[in-house]
Short mmCIF file of C-alpha atoms and ligand atoms in Angstrom, two decimals:
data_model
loop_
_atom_site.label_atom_id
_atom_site.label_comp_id
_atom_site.label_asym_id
_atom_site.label_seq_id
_atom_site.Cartn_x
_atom_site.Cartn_y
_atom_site.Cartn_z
CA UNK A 1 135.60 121.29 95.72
CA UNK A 2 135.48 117.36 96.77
CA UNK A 3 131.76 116.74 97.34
CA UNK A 4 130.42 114.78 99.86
CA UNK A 5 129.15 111.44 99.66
CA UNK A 6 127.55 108.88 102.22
CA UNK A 7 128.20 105.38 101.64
CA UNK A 8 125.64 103.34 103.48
CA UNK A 9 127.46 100.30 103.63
CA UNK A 10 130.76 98.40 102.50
CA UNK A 11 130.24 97.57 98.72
CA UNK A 12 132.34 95.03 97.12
CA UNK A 13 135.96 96.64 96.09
CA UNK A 14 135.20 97.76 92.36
CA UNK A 15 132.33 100.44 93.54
CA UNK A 16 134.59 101.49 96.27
CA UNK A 17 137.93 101.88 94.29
CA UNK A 18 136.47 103.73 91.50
CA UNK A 19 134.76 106.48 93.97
CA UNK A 20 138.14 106.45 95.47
CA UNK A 21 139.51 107.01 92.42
CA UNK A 22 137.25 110.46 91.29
CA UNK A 23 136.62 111.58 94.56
CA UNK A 24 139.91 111.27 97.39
CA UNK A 25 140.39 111.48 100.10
CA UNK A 26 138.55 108.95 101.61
CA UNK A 27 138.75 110.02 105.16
CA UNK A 28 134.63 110.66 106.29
CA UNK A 29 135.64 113.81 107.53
CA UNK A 30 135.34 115.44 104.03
CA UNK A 31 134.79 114.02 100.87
CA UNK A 32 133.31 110.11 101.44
CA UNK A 33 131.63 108.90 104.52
CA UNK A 34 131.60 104.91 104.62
CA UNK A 35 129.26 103.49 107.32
CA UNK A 36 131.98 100.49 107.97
CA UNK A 37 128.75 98.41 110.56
CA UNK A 38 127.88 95.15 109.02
CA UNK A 39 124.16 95.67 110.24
CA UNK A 40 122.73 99.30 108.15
CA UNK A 41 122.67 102.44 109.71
CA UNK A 42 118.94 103.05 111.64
CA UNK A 43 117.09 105.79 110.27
CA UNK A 44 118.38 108.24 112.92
CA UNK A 45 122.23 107.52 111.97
CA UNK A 46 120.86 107.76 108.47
CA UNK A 47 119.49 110.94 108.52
CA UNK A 48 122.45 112.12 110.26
CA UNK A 49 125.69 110.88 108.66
CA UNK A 50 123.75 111.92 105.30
CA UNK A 51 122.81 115.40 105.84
CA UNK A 52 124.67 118.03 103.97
CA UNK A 53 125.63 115.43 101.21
CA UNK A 54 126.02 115.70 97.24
CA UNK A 55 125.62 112.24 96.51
CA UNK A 56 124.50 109.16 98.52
CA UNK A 57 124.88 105.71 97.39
CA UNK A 58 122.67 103.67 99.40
CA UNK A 59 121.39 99.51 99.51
CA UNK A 60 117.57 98.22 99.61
CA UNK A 61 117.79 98.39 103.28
CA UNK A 62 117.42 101.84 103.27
CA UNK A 63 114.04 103.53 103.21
CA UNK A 64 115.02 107.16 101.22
CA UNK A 65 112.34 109.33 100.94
CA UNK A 66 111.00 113.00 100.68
CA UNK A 67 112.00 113.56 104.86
CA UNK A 68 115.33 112.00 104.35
CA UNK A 69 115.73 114.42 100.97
CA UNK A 70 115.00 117.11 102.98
CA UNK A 71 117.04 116.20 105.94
CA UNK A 72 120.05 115.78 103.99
CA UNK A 73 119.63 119.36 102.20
CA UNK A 74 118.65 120.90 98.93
CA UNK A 75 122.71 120.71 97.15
CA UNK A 76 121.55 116.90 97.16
CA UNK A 77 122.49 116.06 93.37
CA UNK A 78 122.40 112.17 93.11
CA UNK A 79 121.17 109.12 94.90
CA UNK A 80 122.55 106.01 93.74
CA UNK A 81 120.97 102.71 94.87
CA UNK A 82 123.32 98.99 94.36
CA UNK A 83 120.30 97.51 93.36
CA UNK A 84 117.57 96.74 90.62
CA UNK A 85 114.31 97.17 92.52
CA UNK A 86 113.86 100.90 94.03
CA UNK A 87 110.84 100.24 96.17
CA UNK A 88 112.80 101.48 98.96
CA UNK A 89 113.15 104.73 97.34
CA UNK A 90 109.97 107.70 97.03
CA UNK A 91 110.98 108.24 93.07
CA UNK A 92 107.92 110.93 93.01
CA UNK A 93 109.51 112.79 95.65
CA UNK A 94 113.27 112.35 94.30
CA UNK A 95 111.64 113.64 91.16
CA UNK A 96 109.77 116.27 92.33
CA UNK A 97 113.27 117.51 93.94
CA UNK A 98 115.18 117.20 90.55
CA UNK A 99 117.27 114.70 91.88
CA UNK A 100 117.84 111.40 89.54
CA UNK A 101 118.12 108.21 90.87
CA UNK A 102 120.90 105.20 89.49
CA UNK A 103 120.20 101.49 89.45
CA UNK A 104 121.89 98.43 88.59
CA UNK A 105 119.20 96.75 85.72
CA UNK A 106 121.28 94.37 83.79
CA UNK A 107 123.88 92.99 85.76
CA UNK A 108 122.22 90.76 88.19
CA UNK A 109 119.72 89.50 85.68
CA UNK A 110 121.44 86.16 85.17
CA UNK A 111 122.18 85.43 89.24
CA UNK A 112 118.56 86.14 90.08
CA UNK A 113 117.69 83.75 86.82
CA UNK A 114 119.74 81.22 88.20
CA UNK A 115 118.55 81.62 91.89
CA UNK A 116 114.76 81.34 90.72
CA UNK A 117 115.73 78.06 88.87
CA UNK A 118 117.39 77.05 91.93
CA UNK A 119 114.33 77.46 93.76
CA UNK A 120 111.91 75.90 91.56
CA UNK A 121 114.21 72.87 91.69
CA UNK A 122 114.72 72.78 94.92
CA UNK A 123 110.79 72.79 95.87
CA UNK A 124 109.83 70.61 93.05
CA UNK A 125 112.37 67.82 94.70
CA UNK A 126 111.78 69.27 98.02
CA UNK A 127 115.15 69.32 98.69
CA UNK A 128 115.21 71.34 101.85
CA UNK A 129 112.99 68.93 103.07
CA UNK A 130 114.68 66.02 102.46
CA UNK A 131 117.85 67.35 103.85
CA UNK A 132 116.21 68.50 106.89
CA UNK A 133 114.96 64.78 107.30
CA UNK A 134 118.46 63.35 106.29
CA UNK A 135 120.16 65.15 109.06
CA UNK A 136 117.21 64.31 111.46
CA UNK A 137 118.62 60.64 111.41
CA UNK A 138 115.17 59.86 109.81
CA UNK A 139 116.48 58.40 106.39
CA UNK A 140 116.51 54.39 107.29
CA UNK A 141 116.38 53.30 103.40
CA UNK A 142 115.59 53.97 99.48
CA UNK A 143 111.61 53.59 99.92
CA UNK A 144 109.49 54.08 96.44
CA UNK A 145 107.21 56.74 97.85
CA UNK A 146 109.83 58.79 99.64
CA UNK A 147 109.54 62.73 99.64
CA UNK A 148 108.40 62.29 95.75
CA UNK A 149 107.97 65.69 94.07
CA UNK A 150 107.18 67.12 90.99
CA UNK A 151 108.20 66.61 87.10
CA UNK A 152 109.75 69.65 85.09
CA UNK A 153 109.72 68.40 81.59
CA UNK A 154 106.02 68.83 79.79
CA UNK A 155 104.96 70.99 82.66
CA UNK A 156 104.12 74.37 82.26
CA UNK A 157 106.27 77.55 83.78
CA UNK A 158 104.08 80.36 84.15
CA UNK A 159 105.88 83.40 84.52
CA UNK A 160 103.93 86.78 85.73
CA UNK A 161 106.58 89.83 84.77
CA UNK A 162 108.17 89.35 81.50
CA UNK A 163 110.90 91.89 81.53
CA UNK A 164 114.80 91.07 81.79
CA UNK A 165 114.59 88.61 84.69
CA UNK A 166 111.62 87.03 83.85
CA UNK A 167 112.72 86.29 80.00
CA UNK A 168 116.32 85.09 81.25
CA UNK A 169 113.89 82.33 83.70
CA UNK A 170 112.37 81.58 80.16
CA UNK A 171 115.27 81.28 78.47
CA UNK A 172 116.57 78.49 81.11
CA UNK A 173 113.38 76.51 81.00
CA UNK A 174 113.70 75.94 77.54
CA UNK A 175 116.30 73.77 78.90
CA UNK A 176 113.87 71.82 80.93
CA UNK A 177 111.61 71.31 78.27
CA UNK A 178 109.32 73.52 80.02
CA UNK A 179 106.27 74.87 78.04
CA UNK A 180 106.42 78.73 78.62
CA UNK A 181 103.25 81.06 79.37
CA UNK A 182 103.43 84.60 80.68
CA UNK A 183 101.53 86.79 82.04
CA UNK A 184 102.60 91.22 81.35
CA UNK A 185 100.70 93.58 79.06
CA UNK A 186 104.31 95.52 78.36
CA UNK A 187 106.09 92.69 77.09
CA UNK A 188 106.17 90.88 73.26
CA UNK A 189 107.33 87.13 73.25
CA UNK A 190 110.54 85.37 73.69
CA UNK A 191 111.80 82.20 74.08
CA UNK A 192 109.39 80.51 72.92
CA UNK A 193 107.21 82.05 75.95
CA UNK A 194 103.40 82.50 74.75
CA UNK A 195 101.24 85.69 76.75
CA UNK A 196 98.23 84.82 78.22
CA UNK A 197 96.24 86.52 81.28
CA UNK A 198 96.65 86.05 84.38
CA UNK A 199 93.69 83.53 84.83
CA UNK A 200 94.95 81.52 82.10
CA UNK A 201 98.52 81.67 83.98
CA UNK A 202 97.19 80.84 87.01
CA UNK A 203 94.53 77.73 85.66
CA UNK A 204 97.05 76.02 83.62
CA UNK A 205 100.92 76.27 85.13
CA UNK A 206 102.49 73.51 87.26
CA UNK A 207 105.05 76.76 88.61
CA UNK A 208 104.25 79.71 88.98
CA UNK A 209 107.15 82.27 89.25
CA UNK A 210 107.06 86.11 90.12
CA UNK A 211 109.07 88.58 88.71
CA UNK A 212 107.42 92.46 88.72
CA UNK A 213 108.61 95.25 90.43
CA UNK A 214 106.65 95.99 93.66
CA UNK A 215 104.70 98.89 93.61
CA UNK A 216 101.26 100.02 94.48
CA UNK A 217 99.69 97.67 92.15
CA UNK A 218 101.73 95.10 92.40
CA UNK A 219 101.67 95.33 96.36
CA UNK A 220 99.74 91.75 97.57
CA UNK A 221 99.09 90.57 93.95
CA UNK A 222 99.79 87.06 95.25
CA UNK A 223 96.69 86.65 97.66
CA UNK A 224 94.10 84.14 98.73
CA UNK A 225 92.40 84.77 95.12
CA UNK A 226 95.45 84.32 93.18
CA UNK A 227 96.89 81.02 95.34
CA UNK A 228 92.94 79.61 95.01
CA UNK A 229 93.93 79.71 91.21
CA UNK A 230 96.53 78.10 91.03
CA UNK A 231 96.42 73.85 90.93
CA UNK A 232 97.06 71.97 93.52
CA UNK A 233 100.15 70.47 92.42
CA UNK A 234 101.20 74.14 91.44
CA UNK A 235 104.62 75.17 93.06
CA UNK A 236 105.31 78.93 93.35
CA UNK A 237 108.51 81.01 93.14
CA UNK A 238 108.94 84.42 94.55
CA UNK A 239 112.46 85.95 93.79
CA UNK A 240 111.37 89.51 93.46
CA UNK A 241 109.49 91.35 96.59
CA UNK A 242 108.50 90.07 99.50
CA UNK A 243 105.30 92.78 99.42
CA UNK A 244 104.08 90.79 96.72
CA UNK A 245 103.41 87.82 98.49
CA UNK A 246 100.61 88.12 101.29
CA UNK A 247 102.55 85.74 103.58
CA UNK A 248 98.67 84.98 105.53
CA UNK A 249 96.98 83.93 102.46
CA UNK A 250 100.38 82.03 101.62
CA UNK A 251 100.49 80.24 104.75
CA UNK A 252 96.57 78.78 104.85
CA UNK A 253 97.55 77.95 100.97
CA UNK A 254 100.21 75.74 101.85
CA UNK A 255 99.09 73.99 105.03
CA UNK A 256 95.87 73.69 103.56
CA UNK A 257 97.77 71.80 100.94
CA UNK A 258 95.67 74.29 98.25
CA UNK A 259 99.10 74.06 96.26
CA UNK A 260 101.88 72.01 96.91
CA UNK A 261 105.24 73.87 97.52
CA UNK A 262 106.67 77.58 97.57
CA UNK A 263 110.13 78.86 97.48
CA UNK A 264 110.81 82.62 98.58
CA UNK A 265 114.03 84.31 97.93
CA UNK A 266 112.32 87.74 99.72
CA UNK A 267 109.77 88.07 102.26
CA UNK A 268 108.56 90.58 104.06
CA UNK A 269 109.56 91.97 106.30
CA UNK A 270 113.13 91.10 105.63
CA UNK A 271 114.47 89.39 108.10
CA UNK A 272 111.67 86.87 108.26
CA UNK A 273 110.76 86.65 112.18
CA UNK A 274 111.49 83.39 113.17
CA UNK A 275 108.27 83.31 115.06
CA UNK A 276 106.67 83.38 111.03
CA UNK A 277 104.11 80.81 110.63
CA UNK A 278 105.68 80.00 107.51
CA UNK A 279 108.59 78.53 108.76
CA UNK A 280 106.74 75.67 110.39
CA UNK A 281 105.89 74.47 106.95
CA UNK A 282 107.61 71.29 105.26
CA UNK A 283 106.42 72.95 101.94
CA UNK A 284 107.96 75.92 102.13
CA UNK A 285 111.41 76.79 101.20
CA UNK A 286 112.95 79.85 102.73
CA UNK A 287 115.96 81.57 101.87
CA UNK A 288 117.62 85.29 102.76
CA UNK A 289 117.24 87.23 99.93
CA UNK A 290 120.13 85.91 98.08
CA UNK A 291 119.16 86.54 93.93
CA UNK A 292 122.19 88.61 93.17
CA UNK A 293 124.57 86.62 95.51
CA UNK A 294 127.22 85.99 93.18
CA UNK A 295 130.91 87.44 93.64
CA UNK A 296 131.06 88.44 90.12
CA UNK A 297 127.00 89.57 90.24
CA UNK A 298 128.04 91.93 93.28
CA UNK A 299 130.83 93.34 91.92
CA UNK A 300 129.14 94.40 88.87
CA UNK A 301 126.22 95.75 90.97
CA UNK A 302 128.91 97.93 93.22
CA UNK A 303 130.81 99.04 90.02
CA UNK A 304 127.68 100.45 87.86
CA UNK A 305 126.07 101.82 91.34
CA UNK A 306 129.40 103.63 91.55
CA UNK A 307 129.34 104.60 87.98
CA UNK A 308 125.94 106.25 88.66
CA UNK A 309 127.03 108.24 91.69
CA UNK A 310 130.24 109.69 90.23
CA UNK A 311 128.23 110.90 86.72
CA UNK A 312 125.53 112.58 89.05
CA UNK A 313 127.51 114.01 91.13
CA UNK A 314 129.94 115.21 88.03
CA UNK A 315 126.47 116.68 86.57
CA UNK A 316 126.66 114.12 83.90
CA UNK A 317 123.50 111.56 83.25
CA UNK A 318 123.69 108.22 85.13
CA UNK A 319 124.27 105.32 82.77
CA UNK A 320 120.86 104.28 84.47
CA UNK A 321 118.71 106.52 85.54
CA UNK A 322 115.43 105.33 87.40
CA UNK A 323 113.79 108.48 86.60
CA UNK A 324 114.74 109.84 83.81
CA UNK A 325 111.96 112.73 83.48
CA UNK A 326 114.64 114.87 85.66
CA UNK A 327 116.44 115.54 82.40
CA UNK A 328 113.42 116.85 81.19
C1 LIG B 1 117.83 94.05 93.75
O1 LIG B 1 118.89 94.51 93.32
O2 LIG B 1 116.78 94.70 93.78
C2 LIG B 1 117.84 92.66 94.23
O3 LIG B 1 116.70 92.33 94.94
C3 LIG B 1 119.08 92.37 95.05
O4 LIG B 1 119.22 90.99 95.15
#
């Protein structure tokens, strides 16, 4: 029998042609459900375009956990997320339920490399800023003191989460000329990248970029103790989760000039209100979650979140399994 599936948005073409391909028709009525909206289903559509489902492939906009399980019914056998980070997802509960959960480690490594990079850049030269004053009508001529920023080469990147993202960041600051610490008990060295704690990080980098997974210990790791750390020249990058970040203790940090820039790729919550107190800040670069926006970084994300959904719902082990323990 075709199983049922709920799509929770559109996902770029090679996801959706290879679900197509195990599991036709494609009609909603039976067999696949696609929620077609561009803005993601509320909770209450959620709950009920998913209930009775085998498999769900779902995006980090929506919150899945033990109610929504239940809701959608115990003959539940997959949910497949098209992303890295799972916060959005209870895993305990999915666990406790048997069911595994697929993610898509790997493939969007080098985008959200890239994207930090682009960040760091961006608020070292304060280039938001000075396009901001450019198209102001402010910029009257070259002046020797204008919008100056910071250095890269001989300064130090401190990176706090040294597992695939955070190594590919090291990887392009040897590029730079960067000196390399980093800051995760889990992780042995690469790239020329030497550990240290996380007062050591903090005392001695010029950037400071995040990259762990946000969970309940990671959850406001980035507060007024940790920015007070940091030097005030210090810029810091945030590509990860917005929940790390304790966007208060941010914003007196920055106005207070305690460090000098920030660029965010995530905030939270996501969309940033645009009444945020951050956004009145010169020295703080904003941008809408956008790590894994590449074409080709999508379509691999789609693909492998569609690869997990069709093995789970054949019975079969995801290619990548969050939680793995469901095997036994
Ligand atoms: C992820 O996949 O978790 C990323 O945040 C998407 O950009």
């Amino acid at each position: 029998m075709t199983p049922k599936i709920f799509i929770s948005r559109i996902v770029p073409d090679p996801g959706l042609a290879l679900i197509k391909e195990h599991f036709p028709p494609f009609d909603g009525a039976q067999g696949v459900d696609l929620w077609t909206a561009d803005l993601p289903p509320t909770r209450a559509e959620l709950i009920e375009r998913s209930r009775g489902v085998d498999g769900l492939l779902c995006l980090l906009t929506d919150k899945v956990d033990g109610e929504l399980m239940d809701a959608i019914g115990p003959q539940l056998k997959v949910i497949s997320s098209m992303s890295v980070g799972v916060d959005h997802i209870d895993i305990p509960a999915a666990t406790a339920r048997g069911i595994p959960v697929g993610n898509t480690p790997g493939v969007l490594t080098d985008a959200t490399a890239d994207q930090t990079f682009a960040l760091l850049l961006a608020a070292a030269r304060r280039l938001a800023e000075g396009e901001r004053y450019l198209r102001a009508g402010k910029w009257v001529t070259w002046s020797p003191s204008l919008l100056l920023g910071a250095d890269l080469v001989g300064a130090t990147l401190g990176i706090v989460g040294f597992g695939r993202i955070g190594q590919a960041v090291a990887k392009r600051a040897q590029g730079f000329d960067l000196r390399v610490i980093y800051h995760d008990p889990t992780s042995k060295p690469a790239y020329n990248a030497q550990p240290v704690d996380l007062d050591t990080l903090l005392r001695e980098s010029d950037f400071v970029s995040i990259h762990v997974p946000l969970n309940s210990e990671t959850k406001h790791l980035v507060n007024a103790e940790f920015l007070a750390k940091m030097k005030p020249s210090a810029v810091l990058v945030n590509a990860a989760r917005g929940g790390i970040l304790d966007q208060n203790a941010l914003y007196h940090a920055l106005k207070s000039k305690q460090i000098f820039a920030a660029a965010l790729d995530v905030t939270d919550p996501e969309p940033l209100p645009m009444d945020s107190p951050l956004l009145e800040l010169e020295n703080c670069l904003i941008v809408p979650h956008l790590g894994s926006a590449s074409k080709k970084t999508r379509d691999m994300m789609s693909l492998l979140a569609a690869q997990n959904l069709v093995a789970g719902l054949k019975g079969e082990r995801l290619p990548n399994c969050f939680n793995p323990q469901v095997y036994g």
